[in-house]
Tab-separated table of C-alpha atoms and ligand atoms in Angstrom:
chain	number	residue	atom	x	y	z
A	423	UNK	CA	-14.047	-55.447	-57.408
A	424	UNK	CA	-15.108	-58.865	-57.384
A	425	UNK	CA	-18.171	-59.736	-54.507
A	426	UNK	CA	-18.334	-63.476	-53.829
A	427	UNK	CA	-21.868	-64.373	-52.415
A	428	UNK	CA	-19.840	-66.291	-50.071
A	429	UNK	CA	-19.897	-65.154	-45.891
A	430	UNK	CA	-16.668	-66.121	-44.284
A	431	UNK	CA	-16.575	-66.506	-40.159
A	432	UNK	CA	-13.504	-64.594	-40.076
A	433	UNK	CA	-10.349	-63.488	-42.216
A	434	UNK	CA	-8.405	-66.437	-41.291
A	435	UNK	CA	-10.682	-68.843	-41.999
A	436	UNK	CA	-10.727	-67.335	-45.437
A	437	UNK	CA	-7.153	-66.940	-45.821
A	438	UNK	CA	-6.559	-70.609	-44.833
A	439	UNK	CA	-8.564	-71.592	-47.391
A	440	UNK	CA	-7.895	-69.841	-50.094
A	441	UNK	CA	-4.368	-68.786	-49.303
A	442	UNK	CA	-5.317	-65.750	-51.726
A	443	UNK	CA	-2.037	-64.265	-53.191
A	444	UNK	CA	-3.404	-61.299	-53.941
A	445	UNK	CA	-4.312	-58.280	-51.084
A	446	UNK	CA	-7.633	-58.782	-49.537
A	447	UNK	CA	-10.322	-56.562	-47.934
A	448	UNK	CA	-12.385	-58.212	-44.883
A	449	UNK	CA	-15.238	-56.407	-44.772
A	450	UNK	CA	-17.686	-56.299	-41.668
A	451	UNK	CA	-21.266	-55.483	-42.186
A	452	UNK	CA	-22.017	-55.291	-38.605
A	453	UNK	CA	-18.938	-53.222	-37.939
A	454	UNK	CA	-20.256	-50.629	-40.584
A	455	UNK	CA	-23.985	-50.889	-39.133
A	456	UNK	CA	-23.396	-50.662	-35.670
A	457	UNK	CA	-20.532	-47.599	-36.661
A	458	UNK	CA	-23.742	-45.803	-38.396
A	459	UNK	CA	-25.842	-46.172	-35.161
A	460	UNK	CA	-23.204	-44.833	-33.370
A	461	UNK	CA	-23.221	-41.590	-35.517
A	462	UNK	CA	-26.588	-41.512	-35.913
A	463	UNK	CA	-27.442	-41.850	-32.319
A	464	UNK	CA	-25.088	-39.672	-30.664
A	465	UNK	CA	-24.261	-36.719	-33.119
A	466	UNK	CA	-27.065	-33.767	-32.869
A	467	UNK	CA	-28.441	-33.659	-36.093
A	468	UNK	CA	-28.493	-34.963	-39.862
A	469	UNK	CA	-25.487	-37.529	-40.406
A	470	UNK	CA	-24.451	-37.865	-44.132
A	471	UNK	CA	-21.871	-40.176	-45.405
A	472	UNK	CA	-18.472	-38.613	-47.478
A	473	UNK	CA	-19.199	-41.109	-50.213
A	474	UNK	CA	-15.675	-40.485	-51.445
A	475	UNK	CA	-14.314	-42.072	-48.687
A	476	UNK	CA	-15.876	-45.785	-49.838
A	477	UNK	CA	-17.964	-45.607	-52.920
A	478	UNK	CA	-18.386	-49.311	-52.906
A	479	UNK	CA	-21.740	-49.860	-53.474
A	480	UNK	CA	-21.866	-52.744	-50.356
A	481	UNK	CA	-20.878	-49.767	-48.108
A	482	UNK	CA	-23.675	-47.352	-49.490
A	483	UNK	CA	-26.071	-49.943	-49.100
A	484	UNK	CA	-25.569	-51.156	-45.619
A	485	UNK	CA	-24.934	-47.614	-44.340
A	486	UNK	CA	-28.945	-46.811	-45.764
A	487	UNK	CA	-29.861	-50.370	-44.079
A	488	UNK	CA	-28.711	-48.643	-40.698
A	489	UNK	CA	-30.544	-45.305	-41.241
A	490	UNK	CA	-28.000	-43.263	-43.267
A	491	UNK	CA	-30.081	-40.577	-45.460
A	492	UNK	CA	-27.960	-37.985	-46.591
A	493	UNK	CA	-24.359	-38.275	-48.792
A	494	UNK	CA	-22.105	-36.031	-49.102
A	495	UNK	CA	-21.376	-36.171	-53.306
A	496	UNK	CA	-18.514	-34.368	-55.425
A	497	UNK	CA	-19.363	-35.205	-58.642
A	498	UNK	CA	-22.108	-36.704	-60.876
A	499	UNK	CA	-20.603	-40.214	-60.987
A	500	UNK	CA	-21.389	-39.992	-57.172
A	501	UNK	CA	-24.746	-38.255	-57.258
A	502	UNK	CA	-25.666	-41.219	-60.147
A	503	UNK	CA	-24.372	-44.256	-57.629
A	504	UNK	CA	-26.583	-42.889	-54.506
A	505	UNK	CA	-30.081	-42.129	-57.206
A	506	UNK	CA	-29.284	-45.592	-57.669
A	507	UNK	CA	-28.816	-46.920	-54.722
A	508	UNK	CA	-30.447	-44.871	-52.149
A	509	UNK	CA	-33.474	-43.010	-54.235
A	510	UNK	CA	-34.719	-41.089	-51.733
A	511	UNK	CA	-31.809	-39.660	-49.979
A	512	UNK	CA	-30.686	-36.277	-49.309
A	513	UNK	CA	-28.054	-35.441	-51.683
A	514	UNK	CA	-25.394	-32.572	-50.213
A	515	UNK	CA	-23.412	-31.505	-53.566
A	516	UNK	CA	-20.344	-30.329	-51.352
A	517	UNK	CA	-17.622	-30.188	-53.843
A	518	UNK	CA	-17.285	-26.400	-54.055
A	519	UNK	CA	-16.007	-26.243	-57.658
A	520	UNK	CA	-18.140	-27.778	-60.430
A	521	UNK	CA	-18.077	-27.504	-64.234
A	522	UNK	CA	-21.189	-25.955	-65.523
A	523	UNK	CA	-22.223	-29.719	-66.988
A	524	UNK	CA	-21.702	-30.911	-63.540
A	525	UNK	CA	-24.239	-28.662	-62.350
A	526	UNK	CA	-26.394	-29.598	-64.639
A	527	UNK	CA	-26.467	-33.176	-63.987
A	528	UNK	CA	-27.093	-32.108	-60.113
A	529	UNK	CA	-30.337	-29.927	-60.853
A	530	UNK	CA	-31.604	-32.752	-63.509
A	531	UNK	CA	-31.294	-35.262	-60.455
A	532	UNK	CA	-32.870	-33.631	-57.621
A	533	UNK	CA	-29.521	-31.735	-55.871
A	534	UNK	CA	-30.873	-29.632	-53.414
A	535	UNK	CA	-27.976	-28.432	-51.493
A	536	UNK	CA	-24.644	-27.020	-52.473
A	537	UNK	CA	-21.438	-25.802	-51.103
A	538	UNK	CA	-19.309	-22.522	-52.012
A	539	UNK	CA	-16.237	-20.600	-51.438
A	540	UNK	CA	-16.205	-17.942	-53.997
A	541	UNK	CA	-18.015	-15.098	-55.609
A	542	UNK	CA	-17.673	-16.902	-59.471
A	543	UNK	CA	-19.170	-20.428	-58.350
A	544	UNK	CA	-22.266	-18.696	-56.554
A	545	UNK	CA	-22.741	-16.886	-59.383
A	546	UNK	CA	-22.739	-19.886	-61.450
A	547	UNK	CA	-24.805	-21.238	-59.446
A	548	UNK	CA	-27.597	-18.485	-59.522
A	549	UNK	CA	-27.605	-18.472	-62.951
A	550	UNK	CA	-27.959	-22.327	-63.508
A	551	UNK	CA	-29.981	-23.472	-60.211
A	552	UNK	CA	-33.327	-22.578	-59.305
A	553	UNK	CA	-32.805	-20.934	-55.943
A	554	UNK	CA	-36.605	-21.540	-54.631
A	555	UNK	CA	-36.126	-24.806	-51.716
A	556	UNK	CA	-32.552	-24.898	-52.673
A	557	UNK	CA	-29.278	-24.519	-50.005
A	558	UNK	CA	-26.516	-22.920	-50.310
A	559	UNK	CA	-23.717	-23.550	-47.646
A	560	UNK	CA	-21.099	-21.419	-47.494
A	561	UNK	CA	-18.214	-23.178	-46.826
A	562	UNK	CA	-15.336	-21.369	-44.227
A	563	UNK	CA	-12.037	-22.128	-43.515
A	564	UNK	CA	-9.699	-21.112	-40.365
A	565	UNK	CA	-5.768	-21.830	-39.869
A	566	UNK	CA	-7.150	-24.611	-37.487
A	567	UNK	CA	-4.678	-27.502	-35.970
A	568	UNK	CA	-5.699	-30.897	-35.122
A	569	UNK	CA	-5.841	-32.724	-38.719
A	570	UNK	CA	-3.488	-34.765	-40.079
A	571	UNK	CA	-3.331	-32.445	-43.023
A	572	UNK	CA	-4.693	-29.086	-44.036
A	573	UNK	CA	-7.860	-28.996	-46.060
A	574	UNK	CA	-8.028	-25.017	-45.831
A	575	UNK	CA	-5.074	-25.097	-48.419
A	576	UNK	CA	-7.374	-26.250	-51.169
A	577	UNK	CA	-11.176	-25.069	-50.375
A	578	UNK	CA	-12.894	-22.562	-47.879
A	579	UNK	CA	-14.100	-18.522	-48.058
A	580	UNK	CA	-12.070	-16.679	-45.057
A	581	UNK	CA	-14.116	-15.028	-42.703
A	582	UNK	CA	-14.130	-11.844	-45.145
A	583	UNK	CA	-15.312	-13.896	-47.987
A	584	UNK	CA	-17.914	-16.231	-45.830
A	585	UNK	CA	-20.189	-12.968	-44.542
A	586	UNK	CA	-20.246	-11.607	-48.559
A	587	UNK	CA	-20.960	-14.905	-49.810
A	588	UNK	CA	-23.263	-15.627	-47.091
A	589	UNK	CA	-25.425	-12.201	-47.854
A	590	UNK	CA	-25.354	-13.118	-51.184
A	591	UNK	CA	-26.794	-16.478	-51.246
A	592	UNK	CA	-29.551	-15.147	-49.186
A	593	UNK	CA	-30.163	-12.083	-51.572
A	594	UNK	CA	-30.389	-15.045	-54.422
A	595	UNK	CA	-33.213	-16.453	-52.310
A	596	UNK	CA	-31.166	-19.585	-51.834
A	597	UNK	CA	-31.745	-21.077	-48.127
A	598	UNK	CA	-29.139	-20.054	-46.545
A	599	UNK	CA	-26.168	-22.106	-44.523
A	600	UNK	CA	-22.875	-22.319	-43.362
A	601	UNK	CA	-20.307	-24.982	-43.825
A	602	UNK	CA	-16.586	-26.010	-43.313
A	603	UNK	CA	-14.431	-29.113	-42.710
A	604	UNK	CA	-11.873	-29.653	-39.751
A	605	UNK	CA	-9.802	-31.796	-42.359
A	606	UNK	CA	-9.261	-35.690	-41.979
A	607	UNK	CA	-8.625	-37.549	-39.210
A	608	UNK	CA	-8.583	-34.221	-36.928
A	609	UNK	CA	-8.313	-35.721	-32.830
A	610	UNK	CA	-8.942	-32.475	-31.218
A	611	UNK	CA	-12.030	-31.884	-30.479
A	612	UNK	CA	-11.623	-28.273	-30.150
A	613	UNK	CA	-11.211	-27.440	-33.834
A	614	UNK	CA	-14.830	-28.157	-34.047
A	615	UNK	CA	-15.704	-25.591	-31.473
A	616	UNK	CA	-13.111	-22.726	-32.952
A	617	UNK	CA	-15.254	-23.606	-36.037
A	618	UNK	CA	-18.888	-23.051	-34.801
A	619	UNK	CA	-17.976	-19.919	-32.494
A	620	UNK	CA	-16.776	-18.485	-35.601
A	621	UNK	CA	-19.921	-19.614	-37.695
A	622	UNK	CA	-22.097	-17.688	-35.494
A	623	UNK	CA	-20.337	-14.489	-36.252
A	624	UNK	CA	-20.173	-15.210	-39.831
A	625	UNK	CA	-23.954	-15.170	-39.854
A	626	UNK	CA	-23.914	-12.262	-37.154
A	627	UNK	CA	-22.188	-9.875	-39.105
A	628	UNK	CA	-23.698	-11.135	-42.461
A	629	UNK	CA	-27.362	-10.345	-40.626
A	630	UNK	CA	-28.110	-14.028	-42.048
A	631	UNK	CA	-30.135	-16.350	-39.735
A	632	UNK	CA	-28.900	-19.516	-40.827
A	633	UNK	CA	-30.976	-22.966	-41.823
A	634	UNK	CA	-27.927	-25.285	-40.951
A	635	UNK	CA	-24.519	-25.844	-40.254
A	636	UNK	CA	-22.636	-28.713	-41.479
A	637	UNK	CA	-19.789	-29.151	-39.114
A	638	UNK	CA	-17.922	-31.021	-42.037
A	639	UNK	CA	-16.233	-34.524	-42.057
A	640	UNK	CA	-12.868	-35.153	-40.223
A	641	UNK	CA	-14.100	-37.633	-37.021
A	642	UNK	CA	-11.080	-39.709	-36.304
A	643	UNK	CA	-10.905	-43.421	-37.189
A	644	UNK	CA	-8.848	-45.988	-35.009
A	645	UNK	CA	-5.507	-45.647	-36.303
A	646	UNK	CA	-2.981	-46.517	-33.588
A	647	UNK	CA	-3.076	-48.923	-30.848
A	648	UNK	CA	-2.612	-46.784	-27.842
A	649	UNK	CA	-4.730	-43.804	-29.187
A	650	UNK	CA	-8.836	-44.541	-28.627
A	651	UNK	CA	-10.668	-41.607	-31.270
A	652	UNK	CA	-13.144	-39.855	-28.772
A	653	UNK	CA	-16.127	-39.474	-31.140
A	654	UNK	CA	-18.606	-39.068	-28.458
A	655	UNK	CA	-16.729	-36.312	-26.648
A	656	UNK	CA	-17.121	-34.852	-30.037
A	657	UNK	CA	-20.375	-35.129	-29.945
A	658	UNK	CA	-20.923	-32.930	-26.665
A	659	UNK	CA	-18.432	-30.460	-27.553
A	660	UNK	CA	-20.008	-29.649	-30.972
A	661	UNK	CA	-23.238	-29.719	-29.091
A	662	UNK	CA	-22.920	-27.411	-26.446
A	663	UNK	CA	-20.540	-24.861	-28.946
A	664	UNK	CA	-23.744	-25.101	-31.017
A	665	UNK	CA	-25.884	-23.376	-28.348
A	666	UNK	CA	-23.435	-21.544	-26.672
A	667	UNK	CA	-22.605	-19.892	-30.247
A	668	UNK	CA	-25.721	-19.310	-31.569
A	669	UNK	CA	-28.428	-19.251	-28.469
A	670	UNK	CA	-31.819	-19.466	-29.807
A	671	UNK	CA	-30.498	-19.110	-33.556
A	672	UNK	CA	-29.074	-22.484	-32.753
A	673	UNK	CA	-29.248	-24.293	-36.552
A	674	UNK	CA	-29.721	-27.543	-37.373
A	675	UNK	CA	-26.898	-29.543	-37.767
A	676	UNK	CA	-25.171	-31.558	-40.490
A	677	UNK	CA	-22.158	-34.073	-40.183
A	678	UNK	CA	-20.681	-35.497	-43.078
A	679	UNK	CA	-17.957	-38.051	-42.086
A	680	UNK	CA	-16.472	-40.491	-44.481
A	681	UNK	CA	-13.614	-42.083	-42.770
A	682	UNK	CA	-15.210	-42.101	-39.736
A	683	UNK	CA	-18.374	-43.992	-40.351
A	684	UNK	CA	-16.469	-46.431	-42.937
A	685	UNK	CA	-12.874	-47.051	-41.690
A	686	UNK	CA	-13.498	-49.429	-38.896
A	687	UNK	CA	-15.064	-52.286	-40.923
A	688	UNK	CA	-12.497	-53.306	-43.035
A	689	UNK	CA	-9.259	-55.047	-42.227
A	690	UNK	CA	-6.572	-55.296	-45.327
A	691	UNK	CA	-4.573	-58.564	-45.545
A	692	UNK	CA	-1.820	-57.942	-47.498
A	693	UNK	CA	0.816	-61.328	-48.006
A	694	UNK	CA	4.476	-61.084	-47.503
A	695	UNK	CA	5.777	-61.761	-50.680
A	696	UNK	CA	9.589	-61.973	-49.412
A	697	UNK	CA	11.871	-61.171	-46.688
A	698	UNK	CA	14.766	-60.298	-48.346
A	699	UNK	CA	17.785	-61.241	-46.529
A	700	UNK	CA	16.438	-61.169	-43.724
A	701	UNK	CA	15.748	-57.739	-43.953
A	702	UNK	CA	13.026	-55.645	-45.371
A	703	UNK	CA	9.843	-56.862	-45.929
A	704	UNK	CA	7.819	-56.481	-49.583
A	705	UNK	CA	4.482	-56.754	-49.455
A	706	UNK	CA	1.793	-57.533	-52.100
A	707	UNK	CA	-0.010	-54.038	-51.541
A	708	UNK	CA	1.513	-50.676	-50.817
A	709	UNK	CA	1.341	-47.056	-51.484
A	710	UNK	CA	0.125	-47.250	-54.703
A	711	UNK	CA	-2.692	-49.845	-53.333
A	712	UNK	CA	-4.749	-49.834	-50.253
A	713	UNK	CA	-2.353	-48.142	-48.301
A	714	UNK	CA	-1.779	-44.968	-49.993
A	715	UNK	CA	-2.897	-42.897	-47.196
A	716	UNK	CA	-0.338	-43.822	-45.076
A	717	UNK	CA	2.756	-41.888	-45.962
A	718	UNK	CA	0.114	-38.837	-45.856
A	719	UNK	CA	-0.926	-39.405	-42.476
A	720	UNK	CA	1.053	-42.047	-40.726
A	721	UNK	CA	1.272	-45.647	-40.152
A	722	UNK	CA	-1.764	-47.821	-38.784
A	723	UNK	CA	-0.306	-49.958	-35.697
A	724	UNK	CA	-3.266	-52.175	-35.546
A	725	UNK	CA	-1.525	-55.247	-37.017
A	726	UNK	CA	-1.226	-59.030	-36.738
A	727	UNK	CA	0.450	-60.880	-38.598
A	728	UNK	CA	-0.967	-64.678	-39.757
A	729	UNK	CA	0.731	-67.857	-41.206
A	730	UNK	CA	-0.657	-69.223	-43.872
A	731	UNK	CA	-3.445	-71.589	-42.566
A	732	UNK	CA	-4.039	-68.895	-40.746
A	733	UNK	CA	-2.418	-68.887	-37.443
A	734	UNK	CA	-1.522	-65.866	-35.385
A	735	UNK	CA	2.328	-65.322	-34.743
A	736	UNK	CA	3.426	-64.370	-31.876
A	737	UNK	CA	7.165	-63.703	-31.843
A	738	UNK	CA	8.962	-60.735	-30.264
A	739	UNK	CA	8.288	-57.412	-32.325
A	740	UNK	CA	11.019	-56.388	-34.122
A	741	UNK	CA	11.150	-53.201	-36.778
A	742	UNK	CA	11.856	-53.537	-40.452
A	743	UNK	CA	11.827	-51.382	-43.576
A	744	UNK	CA	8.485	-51.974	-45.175
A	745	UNK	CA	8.078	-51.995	-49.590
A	746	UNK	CA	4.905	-52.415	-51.095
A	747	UNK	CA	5.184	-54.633	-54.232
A	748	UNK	CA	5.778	-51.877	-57.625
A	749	UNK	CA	9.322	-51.022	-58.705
A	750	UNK	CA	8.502	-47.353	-57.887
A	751	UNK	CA	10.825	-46.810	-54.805
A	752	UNK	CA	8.244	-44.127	-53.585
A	753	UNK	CA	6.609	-47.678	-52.521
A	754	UNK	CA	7.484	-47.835	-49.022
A	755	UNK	CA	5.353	-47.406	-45.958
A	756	UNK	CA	6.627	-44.864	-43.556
A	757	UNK	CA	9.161	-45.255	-40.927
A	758	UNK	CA	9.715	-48.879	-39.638
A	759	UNK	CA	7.047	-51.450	-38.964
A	760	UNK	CA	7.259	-53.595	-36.358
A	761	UNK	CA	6.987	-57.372	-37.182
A	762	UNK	CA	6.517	-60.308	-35.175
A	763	UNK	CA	10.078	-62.371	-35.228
A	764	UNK	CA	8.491	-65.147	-36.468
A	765	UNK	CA	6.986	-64.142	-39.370
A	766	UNK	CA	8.190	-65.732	-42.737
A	767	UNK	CA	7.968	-65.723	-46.404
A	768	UNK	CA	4.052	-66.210	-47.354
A	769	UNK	CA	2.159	-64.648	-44.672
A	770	UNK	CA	-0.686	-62.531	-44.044
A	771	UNK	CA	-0.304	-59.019	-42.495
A	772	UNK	CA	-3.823	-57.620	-41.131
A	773	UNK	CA	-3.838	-54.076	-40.813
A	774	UNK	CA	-7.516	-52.989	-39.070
A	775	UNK	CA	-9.424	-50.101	-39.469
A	776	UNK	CA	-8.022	-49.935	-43.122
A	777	UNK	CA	-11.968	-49.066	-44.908
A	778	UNK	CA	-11.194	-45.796	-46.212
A	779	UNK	CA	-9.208	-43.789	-48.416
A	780	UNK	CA	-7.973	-47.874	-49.505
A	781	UNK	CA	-10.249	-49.574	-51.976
A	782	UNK	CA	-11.369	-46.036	-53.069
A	783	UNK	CA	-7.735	-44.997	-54.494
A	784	UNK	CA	-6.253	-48.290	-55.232
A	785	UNK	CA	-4.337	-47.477	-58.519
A	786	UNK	CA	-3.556	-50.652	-59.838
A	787	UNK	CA	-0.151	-49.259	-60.697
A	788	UNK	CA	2.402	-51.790	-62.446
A	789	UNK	CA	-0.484	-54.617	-62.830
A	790	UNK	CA	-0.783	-54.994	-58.357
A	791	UNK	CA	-3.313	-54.199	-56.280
A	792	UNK	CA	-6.330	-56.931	-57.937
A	793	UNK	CA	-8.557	-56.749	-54.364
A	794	UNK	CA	-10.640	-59.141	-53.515
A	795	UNK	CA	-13.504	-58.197	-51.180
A	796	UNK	CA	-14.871	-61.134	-48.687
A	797	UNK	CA	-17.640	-60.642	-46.192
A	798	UNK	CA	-16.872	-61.953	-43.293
A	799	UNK	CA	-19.202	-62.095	-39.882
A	800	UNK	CA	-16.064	-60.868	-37.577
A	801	UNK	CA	-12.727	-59.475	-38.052
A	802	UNK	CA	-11.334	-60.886	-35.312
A	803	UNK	CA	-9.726	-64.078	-35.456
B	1283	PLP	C1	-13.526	-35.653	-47.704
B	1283	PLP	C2	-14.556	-34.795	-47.105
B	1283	PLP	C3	-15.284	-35.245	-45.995
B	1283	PLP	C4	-14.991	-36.543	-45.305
B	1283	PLP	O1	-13.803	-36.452	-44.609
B	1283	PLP	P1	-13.395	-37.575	-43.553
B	1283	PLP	O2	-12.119	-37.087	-42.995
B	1283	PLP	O3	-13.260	-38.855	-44.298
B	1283	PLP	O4	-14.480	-37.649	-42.541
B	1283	PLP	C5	-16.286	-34.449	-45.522
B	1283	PLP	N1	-16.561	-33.261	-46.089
B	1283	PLP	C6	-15.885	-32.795	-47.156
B	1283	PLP	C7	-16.264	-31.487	-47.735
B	1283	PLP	C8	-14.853	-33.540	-47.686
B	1283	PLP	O5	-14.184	-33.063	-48.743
């Protein structure tokens, strides 16, 4: 993606000028900055970033410029981009399935911590990385509501598993933890408690002390209009499960958001390419573009919709069928999306809070989807 040098006030000054007809990120680095402080100050413990979430190398950067030490990393294209970036931060290798190459690029650059769910990828593990100052987390899963989809289905040890695996690792000599993620966007605050209750037995009936517990990803980004995310709630509860769980054991704890740190600081403008009779609406970007996450887990409300020198329309809302631009008929955002009345042929729809899961798994598909990025100083106006 393309990074002019240029700083814009705000999107529609930029889209008045340029009258770009391809989608376009806004991207905020105070929004991201002051979201980092927010984590940072208010969650009790070590805050890592879910680089897979936004890899974009602006993101990594201003996240360390706001105190961010620790990433989250999947794979050694990730581990590679923070060495670069961010030399001397903590590198959490949470992906709990790796090739035995992919371990090897970990322990060449300086991985010290690592997830698992199984007996066969510990043992990998022991046999390829030298347990001495190295952690493994043991990463647990429980049929928990309150995502927007279920992470358990692909990764995490049951409860069974967790106290094996967790005896294990410490028999290796690896320092040992516990680990597990809620699953994205999850807006009860209680999953997070179910989880750390349960992590104290784990380690109970393992006879483990644990080092730390990562408490996982999953804080809710701003999605819809009438629903505020209550992060800092979040905060307490996973605080005071912490010591109620685990008393004087209490571990030190992890986060490892992605959407939540990353989501509010960009806004997507996406240009109506037609009306078509009147009817539905195409847009330049879809599905298979910087909205793919929506049929997943729902429509983003937080829209305005600007003319073309940039004006703000303020007609009546009324619902349409939505297409994003490919001839795939998949292509379609979910459920209606409500308009303003006076929207036409041309314009700009802003959808906010739009930073990840968007430029990260923008496909390109049928030759859309060329983003631009623009800094801008707000995202308002
Ligand atoms: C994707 C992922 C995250 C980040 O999830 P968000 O919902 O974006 O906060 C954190 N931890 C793990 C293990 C993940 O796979």
């Amino acid at each position: 993606m393309g990074l002019s040098k240029t700083i814009w006030t705000n999107p529609s000054e930029f889209l008045a000028r340029s009258m770009p007809d391809a989608p376009v990120m806004f991207f905020s680095p105070a929004v991201l900055q002051a979201t980092a402080r927010r984590f940072l100050d208010g969650f009790p413990g070590f805050v890592t970033y879910a680089v897979k979430s936004n890899p974009d190398r602006i993101v990594v950067e201003n996240l360390a410029a706001a105190g961010i030490r620790g990433f989250d990393v999947a794979s050694p294209e990730e581990i590679r981009l923070i060495r670069q970036l961010v030399p001397d931060a903590a590198l959490h290798y949470n992906n709990p399935v790796r090739s035995r190459a992919e371990i090897a690029v970990a322990v060449e650059l300086g991985v010290k911590s690592y997830s698992v769910d199984s007996h066969s990828e510990l043992a990998k593990l022991a046999e390829l990385v030298p347990a001495e100052g190295t952690e493994i987390s043991v990463r647990f899963k429980l049929p928990v509501q309150g995502a927007a989809y279920n992470f358990g289905a692909k990764f995490g040890a049951t409860v069974e598993l967790a106290v094996e695996l967790l005896r294990e690792a410490a028999g290796h000599g690896f320092i040992p933890s516990l680990t597990f993620h809620p699953g994205t966007q999850c807006t009860d605050p209680a999953a997070w408690e179910t989880y750390i209750l349960t992590a104290a037995e784990i380690a109970r009936d393992a006879g483990v002390t644990i080092a730390r517990l990562n408490v996982g990803g999953g804080f809710p980004s701003h999605r819809l209009n009438d629903v505020m995310p209550r992060i800092e709630s979040t905060f307490a509860m996973i605080d005071l499960a912490a010591t109620a769980a685990f008393g004087e054991n209490r571990p030190q704890l992890v986060c490892e958001p992605g959407r939540g740190l990353c989501a509010e600081a960009f806004v997507l403008a996406a240009r109506v390419k037609a009306i078509r009779d009147g009817a539905h609406v195409f847009l330049n970007d879809g599905v298979y573009g910087a909205l793919a996450e929506l049929p997943m887990i729902g429509v983003i409300d937080r829209i305005e919709v600007r003319s073309e020198t940039g004006a703000l329309r303020t007609g009546e809302g009324v619902s349409r069928i939505c297409f994003g631009p490919t001839c795939d008929s998949v292509d379609r955002l979910p459920g209606e999306i409500t308009f303003p009345e006076d929207m036409e042929e041309g314009d700009y729809v802003l959808f906010r809070g739009l930073g990840a899961y968007s430029m990260a798994t923008n496909t390109r598909f049928n030759g859309f989807g060329d983003l631009t990025l623009a800094t801008v100083l707000a995202l308002r106006g």
